Amino acid sequence: MYERKIEENLDCGIYLASRVFGGKWKCCILDAINRGIARPVDICSYIPDASKRVIEMQLAELLFYGIIEKSSEDTYPKKSEYSLSIVGKSILPLLAQMDEWGLAHYEFVKERQKELQIS
Amino acid sequence: MYERKIEENLDCGIYLASRVFGGKWKCCILDAINRGIARPVDICSYIPDASKRVIEMQLAELLFYGIIEKSSEDTYPKKSEYSLSIVGKSILPLLAQMDEWGLAHYEFVKERQKELQIS
DNA sequence: ACAATAACCGAAAAAAGATTCGGTATAATA
DNA sequence: TATTATACCGAATCTTTTTTCGGTTATTGT
């Protein structure tokens, strides 16, 4: 986990929420786990754009915050499986709403993005 | 606006959403504007933790994406006023839900945060 | 014995994002 | 005339986050 130099203000609910599941790939990871993709290898192939390392790190963070749970710690060849905790499941409606918003405004945003390319 | 070196994949709704309103202070700015705090100076005093510059930059981005609208462009002394566009307003329920989640799990998260301090 | 696999870790480097600082413009006011 | 106020911009710097790369460990299959 990173060592912060500037203190955070977690008193704002939105800020706190984005601390917990606002990483670049955390939502995707939660989505994967929710779909039953439980093992790190499989999550990596499910999200090929994310580096293996960042998935490991964000899994560790989500575990730390109690958003996900881990089973079968020390068997070899390691076959860790992750699942959503109760708190983790409480995030799902939010993710769904975010995804819905994003898809609904896909064209709208892409349009602007394109303008950026031209200019 | 920053020039990205690595291309983004906006096909995921969640990813796209967080691109549009996922900056460190964007949600706070939207909240301020929603409360009728329309002028940059006032937004700055409303969010004293954020630097003036970042508020300017994020206002510009929100404007670029059509999330907010601007009035009275070129009068002096400048008195710009920002307001939420229709698309901007469509984000509000999401922000509310995020804030609600954050506040509901405040203790839960703070507990872990504290552990981090000790160790 | 040896390669393959899976999970995970540390450290350096790169990229993204935020902050600081100093600038511009212009009208109103002292 | 000089100062103040407001919005905004550019560039350097700093912080945070992500990526890259090369480990370790221990079991399973060859």
Tab-separated table of C-alpha atoms (C1' of nucleotides) in Angstrom:
chain	number	residue	atom	x	y	z
A	1	MET	CA	0.000	0.000	0.000
A	2	TYR	CA	1.227	3.488	-0.777
A	3	GLU	CA	2.501	5.930	1.838
A	4	ARG	CA	0.604	9.179	1.506
A	5	LYS	CA	2.363	12.463	2.120
A	6	ILE	CA	-0.754	14.590	2.143
A	7	GLU	CA	-3.415	13.700	4.662
A	8	GLU	CA	-6.817	12.735	3.364
A	9	ASN	CA	-10.164	14.028	4.375
A	10	LEU	CA	-12.465	11.040	4.490
A	11	ASP	CA	-15.326	12.963	6.077
A	12	CYS	CA	-16.949	13.383	2.684
A	13	GLY	CA	-18.851	10.251	1.762
A	14	ILE	CA	-18.027	10.548	-1.916
A	15	TYR	CA	-14.345	10.959	-1.198
A	16	LEU	CA	-14.351	7.963	1.113
A	17	ALA	CA	-16.203	5.862	-1.430
A	18	SER	CA	-13.738	6.738	-4.154
A	19	ARG	CA	-10.864	5.885	-1.829
A	20	VAL	CA	-12.295	2.409	-1.349
A	21	PHE	CA	-13.325	1.547	-4.892
A	22	GLY	CA	-12.010	4.389	-6.997
A	23	GLY	CA	-8.784	2.880	-8.281
A	24	LYS	CA	-8.298	2.581	-12.011
A	25	TRP	CA	-9.320	-1.074	-12.083
A	26	LYS	CA	-11.106	-1.735	-8.784
A	27	CYS	CA	-14.584	-1.518	-10.241
A	28	CYS	CA	-13.658	-3.913	-13.030
A	29	ILE	CA	-12.187	-6.316	-10.495
A	30	LEU	CA	-15.329	-6.173	-8.384
A	31	ASP	CA	-17.393	-6.737	-11.499
A	32	ALA	CA	-15.288	-9.778	-12.373
A	33	ILE	CA	-15.559	-11.258	-8.903
A	34	ASN	CA	-19.278	-10.630	-8.936
A	35	ARG	CA	-19.505	-12.633	-12.152
A	36	GLY	CA	-17.853	-15.546	-10.386
A	37	ILE	CA	-14.381	-14.971	-11.776
A	38	ALA	CA	-12.685	-15.765	-8.530
A	39	ARG	CA	-9.032	-16.502	-9.155
A	40	PRO	CA	-6.323	-13.910	-9.888
A	41	VAL	CA	-5.231	-15.609	-13.141
A	42	ASP	CA	-8.771	-15.491	-14.422
A	43	ILE	CA	-9.300	-11.912	-13.353
A	44	CYS	CA	-6.133	-11.015	-15.244
A	45	SER	CA	-7.398	-12.587	-18.449
A	46	TYR	CA	-10.781	-10.964	-17.904
A	47	ILE	CA	-9.116	-7.530	-17.684
A	48	PRO	CA	-6.211	-7.820	-20.137
A	49	ASP	CA	-5.609	-4.052	-20.176
A	50	ALA	CA	-4.617	-3.976	-16.522
A	51	SER	CA	-1.183	-5.128	-15.469
A	52	LYS	CA	-0.919	-8.254	-13.357
A	53	ARG	CA	0.749	-6.282	-10.612
A	54	VAL	CA	-1.955	-3.681	-10.266
A	55	ILE	CA	-4.594	-6.374	-10.039
A	56	GLU	CA	-2.629	-8.017	-7.253
A	57	MET	CA	-2.251	-4.717	-5.467
A	58	GLN	CA	-5.846	-3.714	-5.817
A	59	LEU	CA	-7.022	-7.143	-4.713
A	60	ALA	CA	-4.874	-6.654	-1.617
A	61	GLU	CA	-6.422	-3.251	-0.988
A	62	LEU	CA	-9.966	-4.495	-1.466
A	63	LEU	CA	-9.154	-7.317	0.915
A	64	PHE	CA	-7.688	-4.853	3.388
A	65	TYR	CA	-10.838	-2.756	3.326
A	66	GLY	CA	-12.977	-5.844	3.767
A	67	ILE	CA	-14.689	-5.452	0.407
A	68	ILE	CA	-13.661	-8.908	-0.724
A	69	GLU	CA	-12.767	-12.138	1.043
A	70	LYS	CA	-10.155	-14.741	0.275
A	71	SER	CA	-10.178	-18.501	0.618
A	72	SER	CA	-7.591	-21.302	0.516
A	73	GLU	CA	-4.598	-19.294	1.574
A	74	ASP	CA	-1.719	-21.723	1.700
A	75	THR	CA	-2.214	-24.673	-0.575
A	76	TYR	CA	0.191	-25.254	-3.455
A	77	PRO	CA	-0.058	-24.735	-6.395
A	78	LYS	CA	-1.834	-21.716	-4.978
A	79	LYS	CA	-5.458	-21.503	-5.901
A	80	SER	CA	-6.745	-18.409	-4.113
A	81	GLU	CA	-10.357	-17.552	-4.659
A	82	TYR	CA	-11.898	-14.209	-3.956
A	83	SER	CA	-15.506	-13.393	-3.276
A	84	LEU	CA	-17.471	-10.299	-2.368
A	85	SER	CA	-18.119	-9.636	1.305
A	86	ILE	CA	-21.455	-8.248	2.469
A	87	VAL	CA	-20.029	-4.750	2.290
A	88	GLY	CA	-18.654	-5.551	-1.147
A	89	LYS	CA	-22.081	-6.599	-2.322
A	90	SER	CA	-23.482	-3.305	-1.103
A	91	ILE	CA	-21.368	-1.574	-3.743
A	92	LEU	CA	-22.933	-3.500	-6.622
A	93	PRO	CA	-26.006	-1.295	-7.155
A	94	LEU	CA	-23.685	1.671	-7.293
A	95	LEU	CA	-21.485	0.027	-9.893
A	96	ALA	CA	-24.551	-0.879	-11.908
A	97	GLN	CA	-25.775	2.694	-11.812
A	98	MET	CA	-22.374	4.011	-12.804
A	99	ASP	CA	-22.141	1.581	-15.686
A	100	GLU	CA	-25.638	2.495	-16.778
A	101	TRP	CA	-24.807	6.190	-16.709
A	102	GLY	CA	-21.604	5.619	-18.634
A	103	LEU	CA	-23.252	3.573	-21.339
A	104	ALA	CA	-26.164	5.990	-21.621
A	105	HIS	CA	-23.754	8.883	-22.208
A	106	TYR	CA	-21.247	6.961	-24.249
A	107	GLU	CA	-21.920	8.799	-27.499
A	108	PHE	CA	-22.081	12.138	-25.733
A	109	VAL	CA	-18.630	11.707	-24.210
A	110	LYS	CA	-17.049	10.067	-27.273
A	111	GLU	CA	-18.106	13.038	-29.342
A	112	ARG	CA	-16.111	15.420	-27.146
A	113	GLN	CA	-13.206	13.019	-26.987
A	114	LYS	CA	-13.087	13.068	-30.772
A	115	GLU	CA	-12.978	16.870	-30.864
A	116	LEU	CA	-9.953	16.684	-28.614
A	117	GLN	CA	-8.155	14.512	-31.158
A	118	ILE	CA	-8.798	16.884	-34.065
A	119	SER	CA	-7.767	20.107	-32.338
B	1	MET	CA	-6.284	19.340	-20.245
B	2	TYR	CA	-3.644	16.655	-19.911
B	3	GLU	CA	-2.229	14.802	-22.931
B	4	ARG	CA	-2.519	11.081	-22.306
B	5	LYS	CA	0.287	8.825	-23.425
B	6	ILE	CA	-1.607	5.598	-22.990
B	7	GLU	CA	-4.851	5.222	-24.871
B	8	GLU	CA	-7.997	4.740	-22.848
B	9	ASN	CA	-10.687	2.196	-23.249
B	10	LEU	CA	-13.954	3.992	-22.669
B	11	ASP	CA	-16.098	1.044	-23.694
B	12	CYS	CA	-16.723	0.198	-20.064
B	13	GLY	CA	-19.477	2.395	-18.661
B	14	ILE	CA	-17.888	2.597	-15.247
B	15	TYR	CA	-14.551	3.602	-16.674
B	16	LEU	CA	-16.159	6.266	-18.814
B	17	ALA	CA	-18.129	7.614	-15.886
B	18	SER	CA	-15.046	7.878	-13.737
B	19	ARG	CA	-13.246	9.648	-16.547
B	20	VAL	CA	-15.949	12.298	-16.655
B	21	PHE	CA	-16.488	12.918	-12.949
B	22	GLY	CA	-13.751	10.973	-11.240
B	23	GLY	CA	-11.194	13.704	-10.602
B	24	LYS	CA	-10.139	14.421	-7.052
B	25	TRP	CA	-12.490	17.385	-6.700
B	26	LYS	CA	-15.000	17.083	-9.533
B	27	CYS	CA	-17.735	15.638	-7.368
B	28	CYS	CA	-17.276	18.404	-4.809
B	29	ILE	CA	-17.422	21.004	-7.558
B	30	LEU	CA	-20.610	19.496	-8.958
B	31	ASP	CA	-22.054	19.437	-5.465
B	32	ALA	CA	-21.187	23.102	-5.015
B	33	ILE	CA	-22.723	24.118	-8.329
B	34	ASN	CA	-25.788	22.083	-7.521
B	35	ARG	CA	-26.145	24.067	-4.302
B	36	GLY	CA	-26.161	27.264	-6.332
B	37	ILE	CA	-22.545	28.182	-5.698
B	38	ALA	CA	-21.985	29.355	-9.223
B	39	ARG	CA	-18.870	31.481	-9.343
B	40	PRO	CA	-15.280	30.220	-9.263
B	41	VAL	CA	-14.321	32.406	-6.279
B	42	ASP	CA	-17.200	31.038	-4.284
B	43	ILE	CA	-16.463	27.458	-5.280
B	44	CYS	CA	-12.883	28.003	-4.115
B	45	SER	CA	-13.992	29.175	-0.693
B	46	TYR	CA	-16.492	26.339	-0.543
B	47	ILE	CA	-13.682	23.814	-1.153
B	48	PRO	CA	-10.705	25.375	0.618
B	49	ASP	CA	-8.683	22.149	0.475
B	50	ALA	CA	-8.495	22.213	-3.306
B	51	SER	CA	-6.085	24.526	-5.043
B	52	LYS	CA	-7.491	27.375	-7.104
B	53	ARG	CA	-5.779	26.008	-10.170
B	54	VAL	CA	-7.242	22.547	-9.976
B	55	ILE	CA	-10.720	23.979	-9.595
B	56	GLU	CA	-10.165	26.063	-12.708
B	57	MET	CA	-8.891	23.045	-14.594
B	58	GLN	CA	-11.648	20.764	-13.508
B	59	LEU	CA	-14.273	23.383	-14.277
B	60	ALA	CA	-12.780	23.564	-17.767
B	61	GLU	CA	-12.969	19.795	-18.118
B	62	LEU	CA	-16.528	19.594	-16.877
B	63	LEU	CA	-17.395	22.345	-19.326
B	64	PHE	CA	-15.602	20.495	-22.098
B	65	TYR	CA	-17.595	17.345	-21.424
B	66	GLY	CA	-20.806	19.340	-21.332
B	67	ILE	CA	-21.513	18.524	-17.707
B	68	ILE	CA	-21.732	22.174	-16.754
B	69	GLU	CA	-22.559	25.361	-18.606
B	70	LYS	CA	-21.073	28.833	-18.371
B	71	SER	CA	-22.627	32.256	-18.635
B	72	SER	CA	-21.368	35.855	-19.023
B	73	GLU	CA	-18.102	35.104	-20.701
B	74	ASP	CA	-16.481	38.440	-21.408
B	75	THR	CA	-17.641	41.113	-19.038
B	76	TYR	CA	-15.163	42.814	-16.726
B	77	PRO	CA	-14.571	42.396	-13.853
B	78	LYS	CA	-15.266	38.827	-14.899
B	79	LYS	CA	-18.240	37.294	-13.228
B	80	SER	CA	-18.580	33.813	-14.738
B	81	GLU	CA	-21.365	31.666	-13.461
B	82	TYR	CA	-21.580	27.944	-13.866
B	83	SER	CA	-24.637	25.738	-13.788
B	84	LEU	CA	-25.364	22.074	-14.318
B	85	SER	CA	-26.432	20.973	-17.779
B	86	ILE	CA	-29.111	18.338	-18.232
B	87	VAL	CA	-26.426	15.691	-18.440
B	88	GLY	CA	-24.803	17.171	-15.354
B	89	LYS	CA	-28.051	16.877	-13.459
B	90	SER	CA	-28.281	13.228	-14.428
B	91	ILE	CA	-25.154	12.600	-12.352
B	92	LEU	CA	-26.707	13.923	-9.149
B	93	PRO	CA	-28.512	10.734	-8.068
B	94	LEU	CA	-25.247	8.878	-8.542
B	95	LEU	CA	-23.355	11.340	-6.381
B	96	ALA	CA	-26.042	11.094	-3.748
B	97	GLN	CA	-25.799	7.319	-3.723
B	98	MET	CA	-22.036	7.430	-3.496
B	99	ASP	CA	-22.157	9.866	-0.622
B	100	GLU	CA	-24.742	7.729	1.111
B	101	TRP	CA	-22.592	4.624	0.731
B	102	GLY	CA	-19.536	6.436	1.994
B	103	LEU	CA	-21.269	7.786	5.061
B	104	ALA	CA	-22.908	4.441	5.800
B	105	HIS	CA	-19.530	2.725	5.786
B	106	TYR	CA	-17.578	5.524	7.409
B	107	GLU	CA	-16.816	3.634	10.616
B	108	PHE	CA	-16.012	0.455	8.726
B	109	VAL	CA	-13.410	2.154	6.581
B	110	LYS	CA	-11.977	4.357	9.337
B	111	GLU	CA	-11.358	1.265	11.411
B	112	ARG	CA	-9.088	-0.208	8.728
B	113	GLN	CA	-7.438	3.132	8.123
B	114	LYS	CA	-6.535	3.239	11.810
B	115	GLU	CA	-4.944	-0.214	11.676
B	116	LEU	CA	-2.757	1.062	8.866
B	117	GLN	CA	-1.462	3.854	11.121
B	118	ILE	CA	-0.490	1.517	13.938
B	119	SER	CA	1.338	-1.054	11.842
C	1	DA	C1'	15.566	-33.703	-11.648
C	2	DC	C1'	13.224	-30.173	-14.249
C	3	DA	C1'	9.960	-27.253	-16.296
C	4	DA	C1'	5.467	-25.209	-15.619
C	5	DT	C1'	2.108	-22.919	-12.955
C	6	DA	C1'	-0.052	-19.828	-9.560
C	7	DA	C1'	0.096	-16.237	-6.174
C	8	DC	C1'	2.456	-12.702	-4.553
C	9	DC	C1'	6.174	-9.243	-3.478
C	10	DG	C1'	9.847	-5.299	-3.972
C	11	DA	C1'	11.795	-1.687	-6.389
C	12	DA	C1'	12.575	1.270	-10.240
C	13	DA	C1'	10.519	3.798	-13.769
C	14	DA	C1'	6.804	5.894	-16.178
C	15	DA	C1'	2.557	8.201	-16.405
C	16	DA	C1'	-1.178	10.754	-14.549
C	17	DG	C1'	-2.841	14.075	-11.686
C	18	DA	C1'	-2.534	18.008	-8.335
C	19	DT	C1'	-0.199	22.019	-6.529
C	20	DT	C1'	2.497	26.153	-6.536
C	21	DC	C1'	3.747	30.261	-8.522
C	22	DG	C1'	3.730	33.776	-11.443
C	23	DG	C1'	1.645	35.737	-15.201
C	24	DT	C1'	-2.456	38.163	-18.363
C	25	DA	C1'	-6.665	41.005	-18.942
C	26	DT	C1'	-9.982	44.761	-17.644
C	27	DA	C1'	-13.249	47.375	-15.161
C	28	DA	C1'	-14.335	49.590	-10.792
C	29	DT	C1'	-12.751	51.891	-6.922
C	30	DA	C1'	-9.738	54.473	-3.742
D	1	DT	C1'	-2.848	56.910	-11.134
D	2	DA	C1'	-2.457	52.956	-8.431
D	3	DT	C1'	-4.734	49.239	-6.342
D	4	DT	C1'	-8.106	45.658	-6.137
D	5	DA	C1'	-10.938	42.074	-7.825
D	6	DT	C1'	-12.025	38.145	-10.835
D	7	DA	C1'	-11.196	34.619	-14.227
D	8	DC	C1'	-8.062	32.188	-16.410
D	9	DC	C1'	-3.538	30.332	-18.351
D	10	DG	C1'	1.462	28.166	-18.650
D	11	DA	C1'	5.123	25.860	-16.729
D	12	DA	C1'	7.756	23.737	-13.142
D	13	DT	C1'	7.436	20.799	-9.396
D	14	DC	C1'	5.632	17.402	-6.450
D	15	DT	C1'	2.599	13.547	-5.202
D	16	DT	C1'	0.074	9.599	-6.307
D	17	DT	C1'	-0.937	5.780	-9.093
D	18	DT	C1'	0.180	2.420	-12.523
D	19	DT	C1'	3.362	-0.306	-15.072
D	20	DT	C1'	7.375	-3.054	-15.876
D	21	DC	C1'	10.453	-6.366	-14.515
D	22	DG	C1'	12.556	-9.626	-12.030
D	23	DG	C1'	12.337	-12.127	-8.094
D	24	DT	C1'	10.309	-16.179	-4.314
D	25	DT	C1'	7.676	-20.242	-2.994
D	26	DA	C1'	5.861	-24.784	-3.390
D	27	DT	C1'	3.171	-28.183	-5.812
D	28	DT	C1'	2.046	-30.839	-10.101
D	29	DG	C1'	3.173	-33.083	-14.403
D	30	DT	C1'	7.005	-34.791	-17.462
